[in-house]
Coordinates of C-alpha atoms and ligand atoms in Angstrom, one line a residue:
M1 CA 0.2 25.8 8.3
S2 CA 1.3 22.5 10.0
E3 CA 5.0 21.7 9.6
K4 CA 4.0 18.1 9.2
I5 CA 4.0 16.5 5.8
P6 CA 0.4 16.0 4.6
L7 CA 0.0 12.3 3.9
L8 CA -2.9 10.9 1.8
I9 CA -3.2 7.1 1.6
D10 CA -5.0 5.2 -1.1
T11 CA -5.6 1.8 0.3
D12 CA -7.6 -1.5 0.1
P13 CA -7.3 -2.7 3.8
G14 CA -6.1 -5.6 4.0
V15 CA -3.9 -7.0 6.7
D16 CA -0.6 -5.5 5.4
D17 CA -2.4 -2.2 4.6
A18 CA -3.5 -2.1 8.3
L19 CA 0.1 -2.3 9.4
A20 CA 1.1 0.4 7.0
L21 CA -1.7 2.6 8.4
L22 CA -0.6 2.0 12.0
M23 CA 2.9 3.2 11.0
A24 CA 1.5 6.3 9.2
F25 CA -0.7 7.3 12.2
H26 CA 2.2 6.8 14.5
S27 CA 4.6 9.1 12.6
D28 CA 5.2 12.5 14.3
A29 CA 6.4 14.0 11.1
H30 CA 3.3 13.3 9.1
D31 CA -0.3 14.3 9.2
V32 CA -2.7 11.8 7.7
V33 CA -5.2 14.0 5.8
G34 CA -7.4 11.2 4.4
L35 CA -7.8 7.6 3.4
T36 CA -9.1 7.0 -0.1
I37 CA -10.4 3.4 -0.4
A38 CA -10.1 1.0 -3.3
A39 CA -11.5 -2.5 -3.9
G40 CA -8.7 -5.1 -4.2
N41 CA -7.9 -7.5 -1.4
V42 CA -11.6 -7.8 -0.8
G43 CA -14.7 -5.9 -2.0
L44 CA -15.2 -2.2 -1.4
E45 CA -17.8 -2.6 1.4
H46 CA -15.2 -4.5 3.4
T47 CA -12.2 -2.3 2.6
V48 CA -14.2 0.8 3.6
R49 CA -15.4 -0.8 6.9
N50 CA -11.9 -1.9 7.7
A51 CA -10.6 1.6 7.2
L52 CA -13.3 3.0 9.5
K53 CA -12.3 0.4 12.1
L54 CA -8.6 1.1 11.8
R55 CA -9.0 4.9 12.3
E56 CA -11.1 4.0 15.4
V57 CA -8.4 1.7 16.8
V58 CA -5.8 4.5 16.5
G59 CA -8.2 7.1 18.0
R60 CA -8.4 9.2 14.9
P61 CA -12.1 9.2 13.9
D62 CA -11.6 12.7 12.5
V63 CA -9.6 11.4 9.5
P64 CA -12.0 11.1 6.6
V65 CA -12.5 7.8 4.8
F66 CA -13.5 8.3 1.1
P67 CA -15.0 5.3 -0.7
G68 CA -13.7 4.9 -4.2
C69 CA -14.2 2.6 -7.2
S70 CA -15.8 -0.8 -6.4
G71 CA -13.8 -2.6 -9.1
P72 CA -11.2 -2.1 -11.8
L73 CA -11.7 0.4 -14.6
V74 CA -12.1 -2.1 -17.4
H75 CA -11.9 -5.8 -16.7
V76 CA -13.3 -7.7 -13.7
P77 CA -10.4 -9.7 -12.2
R78 CA -10.7 -13.4 -11.6
E79 CA -9.9 -13.3 -8.0
D80 CA -9.3 -11.1 -5.0
A81 CA -6.9 -11.8 -2.1
A82 CA -9.5 -13.1 0.5
H83 CA -7.5 -16.3 0.8
V84 CA -4.6 -14.3 2.3
H85 CA -6.4 -11.6 4.2
G86 CA -9.7 -13.3 5.2
R87 CA -13.1 -13.0 3.6
D88 CA -13.6 -9.6 5.2
G89 CA -10.0 -8.5 4.6
F90 CA -9.2 -8.3 8.3
G91 CA -8.9 -12.0 9.3
D92 CA -12.6 -12.7 9.9
I93 CA -12.3 -12.0 13.6
G94 CA -15.8 -10.5 13.8
Y95 CA -14.8 -7.1 15.2
P96 CA -17.6 -4.9 16.4
E97 CA -19.0 -2.4 13.9
P98 CA -17.0 0.8 13.7
A99 CA -18.8 3.8 15.1
G100 CA -18.2 6.4 12.3
T101 CA -19.3 6.6 8.7
A102 CA -17.5 7.2 5.5
A103 CA -17.5 10.6 3.7
D104 CA -19.9 11.3 0.8
E105 CA -17.2 12.5 -1.5
H106 CA -15.8 9.9 -4.0
A107 CA -12.1 9.0 -3.5
A108 CA -11.1 10.3 -6.9
L109 CA -12.6 13.7 -6.2
A110 CA -11.1 13.8 -2.7
I111 CA -7.6 13.0 -4.1
L112 CA -8.0 16.0 -6.5
R113 CA -9.4 18.3 -3.8
L114 CA -6.7 17.4 -1.3
S115 CA -4.0 17.8 -4.0
H116 CA -5.1 21.4 -4.3
E117 CA -5.3 22.0 -0.5
H118 CA -1.8 20.6 -0.1
A119 CA -0.3 21.5 -3.5
G120 CA 3.4 21.0 -3.7
R121 CA 3.6 19.3 -0.3
L122 CA 1.4 16.2 -0.6
L123 CA 2.8 12.8 0.0
L124 CA 0.6 10.3 -1.8
V125 CA 1.0 6.7 -0.9
A126 CA -0.8 4.0 -2.9
L127 CA -1.2 0.6 -1.3
G128 CA -3.8 -1.0 -3.4
P129 CA -4.9 -1.3 -7.0
L130 CA -4.5 2.1 -8.7
T131 CA -8.1 2.5 -9.8
N132 CA -8.9 5.7 -7.8
L133 CA -5.7 7.4 -8.9
A134 CA -6.3 6.5 -12.5
L135 CA -9.8 8.0 -12.4
A136 CA -8.5 11.1 -10.6
L137 CA -5.8 11.5 -13.4
R138 CA -8.5 11.1 -16.1
L139 CA -10.6 13.8 -14.4
D140 CA -7.6 16.1 -14.0
P141 CA -4.3 15.3 -15.8
T142 CA -2.5 18.1 -13.9
L143 CA -2.7 16.1 -10.6
P144 CA 1.1 15.1 -10.7
Q145 CA 2.1 18.8 -10.7
R146 CA 0.6 19.2 -7.2
V147 CA 1.9 15.9 -5.7
A148 CA 5.3 16.3 -4.0
R149 CA 6.0 12.5 -4.0
L150 CA 4.0 9.5 -5.0
V151 CA 5.0 6.1 -3.5
V152 CA 3.4 3.0 -5.0
M153 CA 3.4 -0.5 -3.6
G154 CA 3.2 -2.6 -6.7
G155 CA 4.9 -4.6 -9.4
A156 CA 7.5 -7.2 -9.6
V157 CA 10.6 -5.7 -11.1
T158 CA 12.2 -8.9 -12.4
A159 CA 8.8 -10.4 -13.2
H160 CA 8.6 -12.7 -10.2
G161 CA 4.9 -12.1 -9.6
N162 CA 2.7 -13.2 -6.7
I163 CA -0.8 -13.3 -8.4
T164 CA 0.4 -14.6 -11.8
P165 CA 3.9 -15.9 -12.7
V166 CA 4.8 -12.3 -13.7
A167 CA 2.3 -9.9 -12.1
E168 CA 2.1 -8.6 -8.6
F169 CA -1.5 -8.3 -7.1
N170 CA -2.0 -4.5 -7.1
I171 CA -0.9 -4.2 -10.7
G172 CA -2.5 -7.5 -11.9
F173 CA -5.9 -6.6 -10.3
D174 CA -6.3 -3.5 -12.5
P175 CA -3.5 -3.3 -15.1
E176 CA -5.3 -0.5 -17.1
S177 CA -5.3 1.8 -14.1
A178 CA -1.7 0.9 -13.3
H179 CA -0.8 1.8 -16.9
V180 CA -2.5 5.2 -16.6
V181 CA -0.9 6.1 -13.3
L182 CA 2.6 4.7 -14.0
S183 CA 2.8 6.3 -17.4
E184 CA 1.2 9.7 -16.5
F185 CA 3.1 10.4 -13.3
P186 CA 6.4 11.6 -14.6
R187 CA 8.2 10.5 -11.4
Y188 CA 7.2 8.0 -8.7
D189 CA 8.8 5.7 -6.1
L190 CA 8.0 2.0 -6.6
A191 CA 8.2 -0.5 -3.7
D192 CA 7.6 -3.8 -5.5
W193 CA 6.8 -7.4 -4.4
E194 CA 10.4 -8.5 -4.8
A195 CA 11.6 -5.8 -2.4
T196 CA 8.9 -7.1 0.0
I197 CA 10.3 -10.7 -0.2
A198 CA 13.8 -9.3 0.6
H199 CA 12.6 -7.7 3.8
G200 CA 10.7 -10.3 5.8
F201 CA 10.3 -10.4 9.6
H202 CA 11.0 -13.6 11.5
H203 CA 7.6 -14.9 12.8
R204 CA 8.8 -15.3 16.3
R205 CA 10.1 -11.7 16.4
A206 CA 6.8 -10.4 15.0
E207 CA 5.0 -12.4 17.7
A208 CA 7.0 -10.6 20.4
W209 CA 6.0 -7.2 19.0
L210 CA 2.4 -8.3 18.8
A211 CA 2.5 -9.2 22.5
A212 CA 2.9 -5.5 23.4
D213 CA 0.3 -4.3 26.0
S214 CA -1.4 -1.9 23.6
P215 CA -4.8 -1.8 21.9
R216 CA -3.1 -1.5 18.5
A217 CA -1.0 -4.6 19.0
R218 CA -4.0 -6.6 20.4
F219 CA -6.1 -5.6 17.4
Y220 CA -3.3 -6.3 14.9
E221 CA -2.4 -9.6 16.5
A222 CA -6.0 -10.7 16.0
I223 CA -6.6 -9.5 12.5
S224 CA -3.2 -10.8 11.2
R225 CA -3.4 -14.3 12.9
Q226 CA -4.9 -16.1 10.0
T227 CA -2.6 -14.6 7.4
R228 CA 0.5 -15.2 9.6
L229 CA -0.4 -18.9 9.8
W230 CA -1.0 -19.0 6.1
S231 CA 2.3 -17.3 5.5
E232 CA 4.3 -19.6 7.8
D233 CA 2.8 -22.6 6.1
R234 CA 3.4 -21.3 2.6
R235 CA 6.5 -19.2 2.8
G236 CA 8.4 -20.4 5.8
E237 CA 10.1 -18.6 8.6
L238 CA 9.7 -15.1 7.3
W239 CA 6.6 -13.0 7.3
H240 CA 6.3 -10.3 4.6
S241 CA 4.3 -7.1 4.7
A242 CA 4.4 -5.4 1.3
D243 CA 2.5 -2.2 2.3
A244 CA 4.4 -1.8 5.5
L245 CA 7.7 -1.7 3.6
A246 CA 6.3 0.8 1.2
M247 CA 5.1 2.9 4.1
A248 CA 8.5 2.7 5.9
W249 CA 10.2 4.1 2.7
A250 CA 7.5 6.8 2.3
L251 CA 7.8 7.9 5.9
E252 CA 11.6 7.7 6.1
P253 CA 13.2 7.8 2.7
E254 CA 16.6 8.0 4.3
G255 CA 16.3 4.4 5.3
A256 CA 16.7 3.3 1.6
L257 CA 20.2 1.7 1.2
E258 CA 19.9 0.9 -2.5
Q259 CA 17.6 2.3 -5.2
A260 CA 17.6 2.2 -9.0
E261 CA 16.0 4.7 -11.4
R262 CA 14.7 3.2 -14.6
P263 CA 11.8 3.4 -17.1
V264 CA 8.9 1.2 -16.1
A265 CA 5.8 0.4 -18.2
V266 CA 2.8 -1.8 -17.5
E267 CA 1.7 -4.5 -19.9
T268 CA -2.0 -4.7 -20.3
E269 CA -2.3 -7.5 -22.8
G270 CA -1.4 -11.2 -23.2
R271 CA -2.6 -14.2 -21.3
L272 CA 0.6 -14.5 -19.4
A273 CA 2.1 -11.0 -19.7
R274 CA -0.9 -8.9 -18.5
G275 CA 0.0 -7.0 -15.3
L276 CA 3.7 -7.3 -15.9
T277 CA 5.7 -4.3 -14.8
A278 CA 8.4 -4.1 -17.5
V279 CA 11.5 -2.5 -16.2
D280 CA 13.9 -1.3 -18.9
W281 CA 17.0 -2.3 -16.8
N282 CA 19.4 -1.7 -19.7
R283 CA 17.8 1.5 -20.9
Q284 CA 17.2 0.1 -24.4
T285 CA 14.0 2.0 -25.1
G286 CA 15.2 5.6 -24.7
A287 CA 12.3 6.2 -22.3
A288 CA 12.8 8.5 -19.4
D289 CA 13.6 7.0 -15.9
N290 CA 10.1 7.5 -14.4
A291 CA 10.5 5.1 -11.5
R292 CA 12.8 5.1 -8.5
I293 CA 12.8 1.4 -7.5
L294 CA 13.5 0.3 -3.9
L295 CA 16.0 -2.4 -3.8
R296 CA 17.2 -2.5 -0.3
Y297 CA 16.0 -0.8 2.9
D298 CA 17.5 -0.6 6.3
Q299 CA 15.9 -3.7 7.9
A300 CA 16.6 -2.6 11.5
R301 CA 14.9 0.8 10.9
F302 CA 12.0 -0.9 9.2
E303 CA 11.5 -3.3 12.1
S304 CA 11.8 -0.7 14.8
R305 CA 9.2 1.5 13.1
V306 CA 6.8 -1.5 12.9
E307 CA 7.5 -2.4 16.5
A308 CA 6.9 1.1 17.7
A309 CA 3.7 1.5 15.7
L310 CA 2.3 -1.6 17.3
A311 CA 3.4 -0.8 20.8
A312 CA 1.9 2.8 20.7
A313 CA -0.7 3.5 23.3
Ligands
BDR1 C1 -0.2 -6.2 -2.3 O1 -1.3 -7.0 -2.6 C2 -2.2 -7.0 -1.5 O2 -2.7 -8.2 -1.2 C3 -1.4 -6.4 -0.4 O3 -2.3 -5.6 0.5 C4 -0.4 -5.5 -1.0 O4 -0.8 -4.2 -1.2 C5 1.0 -7.2 -2.4 O5 1.1 -7.8 -3.6
CA2 CA1 -2.8 -3.3 -0.1

């Protein structure tokens, strides 16, 4: 058996998902055993195609890509995130069609199968809406027993949302699935939108990393160009990459400088409250601390991991 940690990534690529994937593929300590694909940032046909392209860019066509749910479990959301990531999710650069094809197995079934194959060792990282994971849990509620660690990018732990005033995109896109996953996994790590905002990169610094003479940097420079311009215009001098921060913490938990363990619940109702991640900061409910929330990560470690992943040959 490989000494490496088996890593399964549920993702909706997406420009920041792509950076997280580059980091995952670059890690010597981890073995990416599959990419299960959700709809979210853009539609499933695009997120699957983007995952196929990304595995090609890193020279890993052997890593299976499993298409998952084409939309949320219950309600169709009002909007996707094409205005941030481009209509195709990868900056509309018109990249050539990827060579490989996706697997026939559904993402939810692949999650369950791989959880058996890597029982007790699997690192599961969720970078998109939690639809595939919720479906997997409904098919087999014993899934958490076989997952060594679940890291979720999602939520806004003091209700400073990015898709509604209180909701973060991954949770707000499919709150019912988020409720299933975040209430049925007894323990998980949560890297939320507010942690993302606290760990931005300076645009000029990021541009220097993107100028590296490597196919990965060239590809990433191209697909992220539109979103970097949008970000600089809207958010100022720092560029934020939610999924990259979650991946840094997943790959290198020692980099966390401050974390808090608290009960977290997802609100599924209410015109304004739907998609809220309610954190019981003062432990008033008596609920168990199910979430370990990332508050502060070593910025230098984060940045050097991103830089190295981009520069890799
Ligand atoms: C999350 O939403 C998506 O747009 C990003 O890929 C990230 O996973 C941030 O709210
Ligand atoms: Ca994502």
